[in-house]
Amino acid sequence: MSDTHSETVAYVRETMLPPEPPPLAESGAIKWLRENLFSGPLNIALTFVGLGIVWLVVGTVGPWLSHSVWNAGSMAECRQIIAETWGQGASGACFALIKHRWNQFLFGFYPQALYWRPVLAFGLLFLALAPVLFADSARARRVVLGLSVVLTFVIAALLGAGTGALLGMAVLMLLWSALIETRPQWSLLASLVYPFIAVWLLWGGSLWSEAMVLAGFGIGFAVWRLLASRFGLLAFTLGVVAAAAWWLLLAGPLASALAGMLPLRLRPVSSDQFGGFVLSITIGVAGIALSLPLGVILALARRSDLPVIKMLAVMFIEFIRGVPLITLLFVASLLLNYFLPPGTNFDIILRVIIMVTLFAAAYMAEVIRGGLAALPKGQYEAADALGLDYWKAQRLIILPQALKISIPGIVSTFIGMFKDTTLVVFVGLFDPLKAMADTIRASFEWKGAYWEPYIFVGAIFFILCFGMSRYSMYLERRLKRDHR
């Protein structure tokens, strides 16, 4: 035994060798290139094909962008500057068009003196969303609030807002921000009121009209709460009837009477003056805000045990998904006029928002239904074991998990719907991509500009859609925290 030990001890190293760096082929950029771009014959071929395409694109677009002109009064002046700088036959972009007509891309034909109103409505949108989207992150919420207040004030001042408008804007946004930080629960009520404030800012007119519409929701909610314990679902119907009666019979006369006593009025702006990104963001935000709750209701209705409710939900979803959005927009623009009473003035933007909401809600319902189907059966059984009724089980256990699973699909639907707002050009509205670009190109000075408007509009759409995508990724990371 001792002999064997004496023989093995001779082969044991008494000092450790110093660590050596890995071979060059197994570390750093060379390893990454071998594993990702040159790992096999097919990968090598695809890499060279991709590099060739990139070289072709850069070789074609690069000189055009590098020769761009940002300061000129017309396309002819742009071409003259390019020829004098880069020689005859050179081509270049004329982004001076964007410099001269940026206001039409952003605001359409909105009165220039009232640009501060869409800016304020957009800034208040972030204040309304901050306590909802960033409820668990005080740092992110405060960053959003600070940027919203400062940028809204600065942009409105640069766009020529009056002193009174700037003062009122600063007071409103600072008070709202203080409410979010000191009374988070109350700030959610302010978020619910935001749509009525935004409508008043964008379209103008008397504030009492929006206040009476808001009061109708309050009356319907109060009736439902008072009668819910005695009449169940009938109380909800009575609440809807009470709200409808308020809007049809009392809201108009009362709004007129209050406007006569205390005129809270802004200069009206008609819907045909909307255009550009003001129009797209208005339709997109309204559609997103309305389609999510409607999609949840449709998804629950489709999985209902009540045959009539399920059949109606299936018919609605399949019909809406079976027709193109353009068809619904034509229905909103043309066919509804045949069914409305003569002399009825039904705002075209409101009609488009309704159709876009119905279209997005049908797709949203299928996304959420997928989330509901992905939940294990034990979650439903756990809700039953706790003695919860249907609505409490859905609100407290089922829907939070289903919506968490459905976040990627929900955000994809939102992004798709926001990009589809450019289709309103087919019903005569001035979308930023086609209608506004054609309108600007129709002028003598900018005739011949083709790619520049598309690049500018595409860049803004990319920023907005990329922001939504990144927030969905942040939300997924935050909601996965409990499962790590």
Short mmCIF file of C-alpha atoms in Angstrom, two decimals:
data_model
loop_
_atom_site.label_atom_id
_atom_site.label_comp_id
_atom_site.label_asym_id
_atom_site.label_seq_id
_atom_site.Cartn_x
_atom_site.Cartn_y
_atom_site.Cartn_z
CA MET A 1 0.00 0.00 0.00
CA SER A 2 2.78 2.34 0.96
CA ASP A 3 4.73 1.33 -2.22
CA THR A 4 1.80 2.22 -4.43
CA HIS A 5 1.46 5.62 -2.74
CA SER A 6 5.13 6.36 -3.19
CA GLU A 7 4.80 5.57 -6.94
CA THR A 8 1.77 7.85 -7.54
CA VAL A 9 3.11 10.79 -5.56
CA ALA A 10 5.88 11.25 -8.14
CA TYR A 11 3.27 12.20 -10.83
CA VAL A 12 1.43 14.88 -8.76
CA ARG A 13 2.36 18.48 -9.64
CA GLU A 14 3.22 20.53 -6.56
CA THR A 15 2.74 23.97 -8.19
CA MET A 16 -0.14 25.18 -10.34
CA LEU A 17 0.46 26.32 -13.91
CA PRO A 18 -0.37 29.98 -14.60
CA PRO A 19 -3.73 30.42 -16.41
CA GLU A 20 -3.47 30.80 -20.17
CA PRO A 21 -5.84 32.84 -22.32
CA PRO A 22 -8.18 30.79 -24.56
CA PRO A 23 -7.11 30.33 -28.18
CA LEU A 24 -7.93 33.22 -30.47
CA ALA A 25 -10.34 31.08 -32.44
CA GLU A 26 -12.37 30.31 -29.31
CA SER A 27 -12.85 33.80 -27.87
CA GLY A 28 -13.91 37.29 -28.79
CA ALA A 29 -15.11 38.45 -32.19
CA ILE A 30 -13.57 35.51 -34.06
CA LYS A 31 -15.60 33.03 -32.03
CA TRP A 32 -18.78 35.07 -32.54
CA LEU A 33 -18.17 35.26 -36.29
CA ARG A 34 -17.53 31.51 -36.52
CA GLU A 35 -20.63 30.60 -34.54
CA ASN A 36 -23.06 33.10 -36.02
CA LEU A 37 -21.94 33.90 -39.57
CA PHE A 38 -19.62 31.11 -40.77
CA SER A 39 -20.76 28.01 -38.92
CA GLY A 40 -21.48 25.99 -42.08
CA PRO A 41 -21.68 26.13 -45.89
CA LEU A 42 -25.30 27.35 -45.92
CA ASN A 43 -24.60 29.95 -43.22
CA ILE A 44 -21.52 31.17 -45.12
CA ALA A 45 -23.51 31.51 -48.35
CA LEU A 46 -26.32 33.38 -46.61
CA THR A 47 -23.81 35.67 -44.91
CA PHE A 48 -22.24 36.67 -48.23
CA VAL A 49 -25.67 37.15 -49.83
CA GLY A 50 -26.72 39.37 -46.93
CA LEU A 51 -23.52 41.39 -47.10
CA GLY A 52 -24.06 41.86 -50.84
CA ILE A 53 -27.58 43.17 -50.25
CA VAL A 54 -26.35 45.55 -47.54
CA TRP A 55 -23.58 46.77 -49.84
CA LEU A 56 -26.08 47.34 -52.66
CA VAL A 57 -28.47 49.28 -50.40
CA VAL A 58 -25.72 51.39 -48.82
CA GLY A 59 -24.12 52.04 -52.21
CA THR A 60 -27.43 53.22 -53.63
CA VAL A 61 -28.97 55.10 -50.72
CA GLY A 62 -25.76 56.32 -49.07
CA PRO A 63 -24.77 58.93 -51.70
CA TRP A 64 -28.41 60.06 -51.96
CA LEU A 65 -28.52 60.70 -48.21
CA SER A 66 -25.02 62.18 -48.02
CA HIS A 67 -25.95 64.71 -50.74
CA SER A 68 -29.10 65.80 -48.89
CA VAL A 69 -30.09 69.45 -48.69
CA TRP A 70 -31.79 70.82 -45.57
CA ASN A 71 -32.10 74.49 -46.38
CA ALA A 72 -33.84 75.47 -49.62
CA GLY A 73 -37.10 77.05 -50.76
CA SER A 74 -38.13 74.62 -53.47
CA MET A 75 -37.19 71.42 -55.27
CA ALA A 76 -35.55 73.45 -58.06
CA GLU A 77 -33.33 75.19 -55.54
CA CYS A 78 -32.44 71.84 -53.95
CA ARG A 79 -31.40 70.40 -57.32
CA GLN A 80 -29.35 73.51 -58.07
CA ILE A 81 -27.51 73.25 -54.75
CA ILE A 82 -26.79 69.55 -55.31
CA ALA A 83 -25.49 70.19 -58.84
CA GLU A 84 -23.25 73.05 -57.69
CA THR A 85 -21.90 71.08 -54.73
CA TRP A 86 -21.56 67.56 -56.10
CA GLY A 87 -21.48 68.15 -59.85
CA GLN A 88 -23.94 67.70 -62.66
CA GLY A 89 -25.82 64.41 -62.59
CA ALA A 90 -25.51 63.96 -58.81
CA SER A 91 -28.65 63.06 -56.92
CA GLY A 92 -29.57 63.88 -53.36
CA ALA A 93 -32.43 64.10 -50.90
CA CYS A 94 -34.26 67.36 -50.43
CA PHE A 95 -35.19 67.34 -46.75
CA ALA A 96 -35.80 71.07 -46.94
CA LEU A 97 -39.34 69.94 -47.76
CA ILE A 98 -39.67 68.58 -44.22
CA LYS A 99 -38.27 71.78 -42.78
CA HIS A 100 -40.85 73.88 -44.62
CA ARG A 101 -43.94 71.66 -44.26
CA TRP A 102 -43.37 69.83 -40.95
CA ASN A 103 -46.42 71.51 -39.48
CA GLN A 104 -48.71 69.97 -42.08
CA PHE A 105 -47.24 66.51 -41.51
CA LEU A 106 -47.87 66.89 -37.78
CA PHE A 107 -51.02 69.01 -37.55
CA GLY A 108 -52.65 68.84 -40.98
CA PHE A 109 -54.81 71.92 -41.52
CA TYR A 110 -55.28 72.61 -37.81
CA PRO A 111 -55.22 76.41 -37.20
CA GLN A 112 -51.63 77.43 -36.58
CA ALA A 113 -52.53 79.70 -33.66
CA LEU A 114 -54.09 76.71 -31.87
CA TYR A 115 -51.20 74.25 -32.18
CA TRP A 116 -50.79 74.38 -28.39
CA ARG A 117 -54.08 72.53 -27.93
CA PRO A 118 -53.03 69.24 -29.62
CA VAL A 119 -49.64 69.56 -27.91
CA LEU A 120 -51.33 69.94 -24.51
CA ALA A 121 -53.71 67.06 -25.24
CA PHE A 122 -50.75 64.83 -26.16
CA GLY A 123 -48.81 65.90 -23.05
CA LEU A 124 -51.79 65.23 -20.80
CA LEU A 125 -52.07 61.77 -22.36
CA PHE A 126 -48.78 60.80 -20.70
CA LEU A 127 -49.97 62.23 -17.38
CA ALA A 128 -53.13 60.13 -17.68
CA LEU A 129 -51.16 56.99 -18.56
CA ALA A 130 -48.31 57.39 -16.05
CA PRO A 131 -50.20 56.16 -12.92
CA VAL A 132 -51.50 53.18 -14.93
CA LEU A 133 -48.42 52.12 -16.88
CA PHE A 134 -45.78 52.92 -14.25
CA ALA A 135 -47.66 52.27 -11.00
CA ASP A 136 -44.87 50.10 -9.53
CA SER A 137 -41.88 52.16 -10.61
CA ALA A 138 -41.73 55.58 -8.98
CA ARG A 139 -38.52 56.48 -10.80
CA ALA A 140 -39.89 55.70 -14.26
CA ARG A 141 -43.15 57.47 -13.44
CA ARG A 142 -41.38 60.63 -12.30
CA VAL A 143 -39.16 60.64 -15.38
CA VAL A 144 -42.25 60.38 -17.61
CA LEU A 145 -44.04 63.12 -15.66
CA GLY A 146 -41.04 65.45 -15.74
CA LEU A 147 -40.41 64.99 -19.45
CA SER A 148 -44.10 65.39 -20.26
CA VAL A 149 -44.46 68.65 -18.36
CA VAL A 150 -41.21 70.21 -19.58
CA LEU A 151 -41.51 69.13 -23.23
CA THR A 152 -45.17 70.11 -23.47
CA PHE A 153 -44.48 73.56 -22.06
CA VAL A 154 -41.37 74.15 -24.21
CA ILE A 155 -42.95 72.90 -27.45
CA ALA A 156 -46.11 74.93 -26.88
CA ALA A 157 -44.01 78.03 -26.22
CA LEU A 158 -41.97 77.45 -29.39
CA LEU A 159 -45.18 77.02 -31.39
CA GLY A 160 -46.41 80.43 -30.32
CA ALA A 161 -48.86 79.71 -27.50
CA GLY A 162 -50.07 82.82 -25.71
CA THR A 163 -49.07 83.78 -22.19
CA GLY A 164 -52.49 82.89 -20.78
CA ALA A 165 -52.43 79.48 -22.45
CA LEU A 166 -48.91 78.77 -21.18
CA LEU A 167 -49.81 79.83 -17.65
CA GLY A 168 -52.96 77.69 -17.58
CA MET A 169 -51.04 74.78 -19.11
CA ALA A 170 -48.29 74.96 -16.48
CA VAL A 171 -50.77 75.17 -13.60
CA LEU A 172 -52.87 72.26 -14.91
CA MET A 173 -49.91 69.94 -15.54
CA LEU A 174 -48.16 70.71 -12.26
CA LEU A 175 -51.36 70.18 -10.24
CA TRP A 176 -52.03 66.93 -12.09
CA SER A 177 -48.46 65.73 -11.46
CA ALA A 178 -48.77 66.59 -7.77
CA LEU A 179 -52.04 64.66 -7.61
CA ILE A 180 -50.36 61.59 -9.15
CA GLU A 181 -47.55 61.66 -6.58
CA THR A 182 -49.64 62.47 -3.50
CA ARG A 183 -53.01 60.80 -4.21
CA PRO A 184 -52.43 57.91 -6.65
CA GLN A 185 -55.98 56.56 -6.30
CA TRP A 186 -57.55 59.92 -7.12
CA SER A 187 -55.26 60.32 -10.10
CA LEU A 188 -56.93 57.27 -11.65
CA LEU A 189 -60.20 59.22 -11.66
CA ALA A 190 -58.36 62.03 -13.44
CA SER A 191 -57.16 59.46 -15.99
CA LEU A 192 -60.80 58.47 -16.61
CA VAL A 193 -61.73 62.12 -17.17
CA TYR A 194 -58.83 62.64 -19.61
CA PRO A 195 -60.71 61.54 -22.79
CA PHE A 196 -63.30 64.28 -22.26
CA ILE A 197 -60.58 66.90 -21.68
CA ALA A 198 -58.77 65.75 -24.83
CA VAL A 199 -61.94 65.96 -26.92
CA TRP A 200 -62.57 69.48 -25.65
CA LEU A 201 -59.00 70.57 -26.37
CA LEU A 202 -58.93 69.06 -29.86
CA TRP A 203 -62.38 70.02 -31.13
CA GLY A 204 -63.05 73.03 -28.92
CA GLY A 205 -66.56 74.36 -28.28
CA SER A 206 -68.29 74.46 -24.91
CA LEU A 207 -66.82 72.42 -22.06
CA TRP A 208 -70.33 71.83 -20.72
CA SER A 209 -71.13 69.43 -23.58
CA GLU A 210 -68.33 67.08 -22.54
CA ALA A 211 -69.26 67.58 -18.87
CA MET A 212 -72.86 66.50 -19.52
CA VAL A 213 -71.67 63.39 -21.40
CA LEU A 214 -69.40 62.56 -18.45
CA ALA A 215 -72.29 63.14 -16.05
CA GLY A 216 -74.34 60.56 -17.97
CA PHE A 217 -71.72 57.90 -17.20
CA GLY A 218 -71.78 58.94 -13.55
CA ILE A 219 -75.58 58.69 -13.40
CA GLY A 220 -75.58 55.26 -15.03
CA PHE A 221 -72.89 54.04 -12.62
CA ALA A 222 -74.78 55.43 -9.61
CA VAL A 223 -78.02 53.70 -10.67
CA TRP A 224 -76.20 50.41 -11.16
CA ARG A 225 -74.50 50.61 -7.75
CA LEU A 226 -77.74 51.46 -5.95
CA LEU A 227 -79.76 48.65 -7.55
CA ALA A 228 -77.08 45.97 -8.02
CA SER A 229 -77.74 44.24 -4.69
CA ARG A 230 -81.47 43.84 -5.42
CA PHE A 231 -81.76 43.35 -9.17
CA GLY A 232 -78.44 41.82 -10.27
CA LEU A 233 -77.87 42.09 -14.03
CA LEU A 234 -81.14 44.02 -14.40
CA ALA A 235 -79.50 46.84 -12.46
CA PHE A 236 -76.87 47.16 -15.20
CA THR A 237 -79.63 47.48 -17.80
CA LEU A 238 -81.38 50.12 -15.69
CA GLY A 239 -78.10 52.02 -15.39
CA VAL A 240 -77.70 52.03 -19.19
CA VAL A 241 -81.30 53.22 -19.62
CA ALA A 242 -80.80 56.01 -17.08
CA ALA A 243 -77.61 57.19 -18.83
CA ALA A 244 -79.29 57.08 -22.26
CA ALA A 245 -82.29 59.03 -20.95
CA TRP A 246 -79.94 61.65 -19.50
CA TRP A 247 -78.06 62.07 -22.75
CA LEU A 248 -81.19 62.18 -24.93
CA LEU A 249 -83.46 64.34 -22.79
CA LEU A 250 -81.51 66.47 -20.32
CA ALA A 251 -77.86 66.72 -21.34
CA GLY A 252 -78.36 69.10 -24.29
CA PRO A 253 -80.70 71.65 -22.66
CA LEU A 254 -78.72 71.63 -19.42
CA ALA A 255 -75.42 72.15 -21.25
CA SER A 256 -76.91 75.10 -23.14
CA ALA A 257 -78.24 76.62 -19.93
CA LEU A 258 -74.92 76.26 -18.12
CA ALA A 259 -73.03 77.64 -21.15
CA GLY A 260 -75.29 80.71 -21.00
CA MET A 261 -74.48 81.29 -17.34
CA LEU A 262 -70.76 80.37 -17.43
CA PRO A 263 -69.29 80.12 -20.95
CA LEU A 264 -66.26 77.81 -20.75
CA ARG A 265 -65.54 77.77 -24.42
CA LEU A 266 -62.65 77.23 -26.81
CA ARG A 267 -62.57 78.14 -30.48
CA PRO A 268 -64.21 75.23 -32.40
CA VAL A 269 -62.13 73.25 -34.91
CA SER A 270 -63.98 71.10 -37.45
CA SER A 271 -62.97 67.54 -38.26
CA ASP A 272 -61.97 68.36 -41.84
CA GLN A 273 -59.15 70.51 -40.43
CA PHE A 274 -57.60 67.50 -38.71
CA GLY A 275 -54.76 65.77 -40.50
CA GLY A 276 -51.26 64.39 -40.20
CA PHE A 277 -50.14 62.76 -36.98
CA VAL A 278 -52.76 64.63 -34.93
CA LEU A 279 -55.38 62.62 -36.80
CA SER A 280 -53.48 59.32 -36.63
CA ILE A 281 -52.70 59.64 -32.91
CA THR A 282 -56.28 60.69 -32.12
CA ILE A 283 -57.76 57.69 -33.92
CA GLY A 284 -55.04 55.31 -32.71
CA VAL A 285 -55.20 56.26 -29.03
CA ALA A 286 -59.01 56.23 -28.99
CA GLY A 287 -59.09 52.86 -30.74
CA ILE A 288 -56.51 51.37 -28.36
CA ALA A 289 -58.30 52.65 -25.25
CA LEU A 290 -61.71 51.42 -26.38
CA SER A 291 -60.82 48.15 -28.09
CA LEU A 292 -59.13 46.54 -25.05
CA PRO A 293 -62.17 46.50 -22.71
CA LEU A 294 -64.47 45.60 -25.61
CA GLY A 295 -62.12 42.77 -26.60
CA VAL A 296 -62.13 41.44 -23.02
CA ILE A 297 -65.95 41.42 -22.99
CA LEU A 298 -66.09 39.66 -26.37
CA ALA A 299 -63.54 37.06 -25.26
CA LEU A 300 -65.52 36.29 -22.10
CA ALA A 301 -68.75 36.19 -24.12
CA ARG A 302 -67.24 33.72 -26.59
CA ARG A 303 -66.30 31.38 -23.74
CA SER A 304 -69.65 31.85 -21.98
CA ASP A 305 -71.91 28.91 -21.16
CA LEU A 306 -74.95 30.90 -22.28
CA PRO A 307 -75.64 29.79 -25.88
CA VAL A 308 -77.19 33.05 -27.09
CA ILE A 309 -74.36 35.19 -25.70
CA LYS A 310 -71.75 32.85 -27.17
CA MET A 311 -73.46 32.75 -30.57
CA LEU A 312 -73.71 36.54 -30.77
CA ALA A 313 -70.04 36.93 -29.82
CA VAL A 314 -68.94 34.34 -32.38
CA MET A 315 -71.03 35.96 -35.12
CA PHE A 316 -69.62 39.41 -34.37
CA ILE A 317 -66.00 38.29 -34.16
CA GLU A 318 -66.08 36.13 -37.27
CA PHE A 319 -67.92 38.75 -39.31
CA ILE A 320 -65.55 41.58 -38.37
CA ARG A 321 -62.49 39.39 -38.96
CA GLY A 322 -63.90 38.29 -42.29
CA VAL A 323 -64.04 41.74 -43.88
CA PRO A 324 -61.19 44.18 -44.60
CA LEU A 325 -60.84 47.32 -42.52
CA ILE A 326 -61.29 49.41 -45.66
CA THR A 327 -64.79 47.95 -46.04
CA LEU A 328 -65.72 49.07 -42.55
CA LEU A 329 -64.29 52.53 -43.21
CA PHE A 330 -66.41 52.83 -46.36
CA VAL A 331 -69.44 51.77 -44.30
CA ALA A 332 -68.62 54.51 -41.80
CA SER A 333 -68.11 57.08 -44.53
CA LEU A 334 -70.89 56.29 -47.01
CA LEU A 335 -73.46 53.71 -45.98
CA LEU A 336 -74.24 55.08 -42.51
CA ASN A 337 -75.55 58.26 -44.10
CA TYR A 338 -78.31 56.28 -45.81
CA PHE A 339 -79.57 54.90 -42.49
CA LEU A 340 -79.31 58.08 -40.41
CA PRO A 341 -82.22 60.57 -40.29
CA PRO A 342 -81.95 63.48 -42.77
CA GLY A 343 -79.96 66.36 -41.40
CA THR A 344 -78.04 64.20 -38.92
CA ASN A 345 -74.45 65.38 -38.49
CA PHE A 346 -72.44 62.37 -37.37
CA ASP A 347 -68.78 63.37 -37.17
CA ILE A 348 -66.62 61.46 -39.66
CA ILE A 349 -63.72 61.03 -37.23
CA LEU A 350 -66.10 59.63 -34.60
CA ARG A 351 -67.48 57.18 -37.18
CA VAL A 352 -63.96 56.08 -38.11
CA ILE A 353 -63.02 55.65 -34.43
CA ILE A 354 -66.09 53.42 -33.89
CA MET A 355 -65.25 51.21 -36.88
CA VAL A 356 -61.55 50.98 -36.02
CA THR A 357 -62.48 50.08 -32.44
CA LEU A 358 -64.85 47.31 -33.55
CA PHE A 359 -62.24 45.95 -35.96
CA ALA A 360 -59.45 45.92 -33.36
CA ALA A 361 -61.75 44.53 -30.65
CA ALA A 362 -62.53 41.44 -32.74
CA TYR A 363 -58.82 40.62 -33.07
CA MET A 364 -58.20 41.57 -29.44
CA ALA A 365 -60.92 39.15 -28.33
CA GLU A 366 -59.18 36.26 -30.07
CA VAL A 367 -55.82 37.19 -28.52
CA ILE A 368 -57.34 37.31 -25.03
CA ARG A 369 -59.28 34.10 -25.67
CA GLY A 370 -55.92 32.45 -26.33
CA GLY A 371 -54.71 33.69 -22.95
CA LEU A 372 -57.84 32.36 -21.25
CA ALA A 373 -57.41 28.97 -22.93
CA ALA A 374 -53.76 28.81 -21.85
CA LEU A 375 -54.66 28.96 -18.15
CA PRO A 376 -54.63 25.58 -16.41
CA LYS A 377 -57.98 24.22 -15.31
CA GLY A 378 -56.83 24.36 -11.70
CA GLN A 379 -57.09 28.16 -11.71
CA TYR A 380 -60.82 27.96 -12.48
CA GLU A 381 -61.26 25.23 -9.88
CA ALA A 382 -59.37 27.32 -7.31
CA ALA A 383 -61.72 30.25 -7.93
CA ASP A 384 -64.71 27.95 -7.44
CA ALA A 385 -63.19 26.50 -4.28
CA LEU A 386 -62.85 30.01 -2.83
CA GLY A 387 -66.56 30.56 -3.35
CA LEU A 388 -66.11 33.50 -5.73
CA ASP A 389 -68.90 34.36 -8.13
CA TYR A 390 -68.24 34.59 -11.90
CA TRP A 391 -67.28 38.26 -12.07
CA LYS A 392 -65.05 38.19 -8.98
CA ALA A 393 -63.30 35.07 -10.24
CA GLN A 394 -62.67 36.70 -13.62
CA ARG A 395 -61.54 40.01 -12.10
CA LEU A 396 -59.33 38.66 -9.33
CA ILE A 397 -57.91 35.39 -10.66
CA ILE A 398 -58.56 34.61 -14.32
CA LEU A 399 -58.21 37.86 -16.27
CA PRO A 400 -54.98 39.13 -14.62
CA GLN A 401 -53.20 35.92 -15.60
CA ALA A 402 -54.79 35.74 -19.06
CA LEU A 403 -53.91 39.34 -19.85
CA LYS A 404 -50.34 38.75 -18.67
CA ILE A 405 -50.01 35.81 -21.04
CA SER A 406 -51.57 37.82 -23.87
CA ILE A 407 -49.33 40.90 -23.61
CA PRO A 408 -47.29 40.22 -26.80
CA GLY A 409 -50.43 39.62 -28.86
CA ILE A 410 -52.22 42.64 -27.38
CA VAL A 411 -49.32 44.97 -28.16
CA SER A 412 -49.01 43.54 -31.68
CA THR A 413 -52.69 44.31 -32.23
CA PHE A 414 -52.19 47.85 -30.92
CA ILE A 415 -49.21 48.44 -33.21
CA GLY A 416 -51.04 47.04 -36.22
CA MET A 417 -54.09 49.17 -35.51
CA PHE A 418 -52.00 52.32 -35.11
CA LYS A 419 -50.34 51.73 -38.48
CA ASP A 420 -53.74 51.01 -40.04
CA THR A 421 -54.85 54.54 -39.22
CA THR A 422 -53.20 55.55 -42.49
CA LEU A 423 -56.08 53.78 -44.28
CA VAL A 424 -58.38 56.68 -43.41
CA VAL A 425 -57.12 58.30 -46.61
CA PHE A 426 -59.71 56.18 -48.46
CA VAL A 427 -62.57 57.97 -46.70
CA GLY A 428 -61.26 61.44 -47.43
CA LEU A 429 -59.27 62.14 -44.26
CA PHE A 430 -55.75 63.55 -44.43
CA ASP A 431 -53.50 60.83 -43.09
CA PRO A 432 -49.79 61.72 -42.74
CA LEU A 433 -48.48 59.09 -45.17
CA LYS A 434 -50.48 59.50 -48.38
CA ALA A 435 -52.92 62.38 -48.22
CA MET A 436 -50.60 64.94 -46.64
CA ALA A 437 -47.67 63.88 -48.84
CA ASP A 438 -49.80 64.21 -51.99
CA THR A 439 -51.16 67.55 -50.82
CA ILE A 440 -47.65 68.95 -50.30
CA ARG A 441 -46.37 67.52 -53.56
CA ALA A 442 -49.28 69.15 -55.38
CA SER A 443 -47.75 72.57 -54.68
CA PHE A 444 -45.49 73.98 -57.39
CA GLU A 445 -42.49 74.43 -55.09
CA TRP A 446 -42.27 70.80 -53.99
CA LYS A 447 -43.43 68.97 -57.08
CA GLY A 448 -41.08 66.04 -57.65
CA ALA A 449 -40.34 65.20 -54.00
CA TYR A 450 -41.15 61.52 -53.62
CA TRP A 451 -39.14 59.62 -51.04
CA GLU A 452 -38.53 62.37 -48.48
CA PRO A 453 -42.10 62.51 -47.08
CA TYR A 454 -42.24 58.73 -46.80
CA ILE A 455 -38.90 58.62 -44.93
CA PHE A 456 -40.01 61.32 -42.49
CA VAL A 457 -43.44 59.79 -41.81
CA GLY A 458 -41.95 56.29 -41.58
CA ALA A 459 -39.37 57.48 -39.04
CA ILE A 460 -42.06 58.92 -36.76
CA PHE A 461 -44.20 55.79 -37.07
CA PHE A 462 -41.13 53.70 -36.21
CA ILE A 463 -40.41 55.77 -33.09
CA LEU A 464 -43.98 55.48 -31.81
CA CYS A 465 -44.37 51.77 -32.59
CA PHE A 466 -40.90 50.94 -31.25
CA GLY A 467 -41.80 52.75 -28.03
CA MET A 468 -44.92 50.62 -27.62
CA SER A 469 -42.91 47.48 -28.31
CA ARG A 470 -40.26 48.37 -25.75
CA TYR A 471 -42.87 49.13 -23.10
CA SER A 472 -44.47 45.72 -23.67
CA MET A 473 -41.06 44.10 -23.11
CA TYR A 474 -40.63 46.13 -19.89
CA LEU A 475 -44.10 45.03 -18.77
CA GLU A 476 -43.31 41.38 -19.48
CA ARG A 477 -40.10 41.59 -17.44
CA ARG A 478 -41.91 43.25 -14.56
CA LEU A 479 -44.73 40.71 -14.48
CA LYS A 480 -42.31 37.77 -14.64
CA ARG A 481 -40.60 38.89 -11.43
CA ASP A 482 -42.61 36.53 -9.25
CA HIS A 483 -41.63 33.46 -11.23
CA ARG A 484 -37.86 33.87 -11.06
#
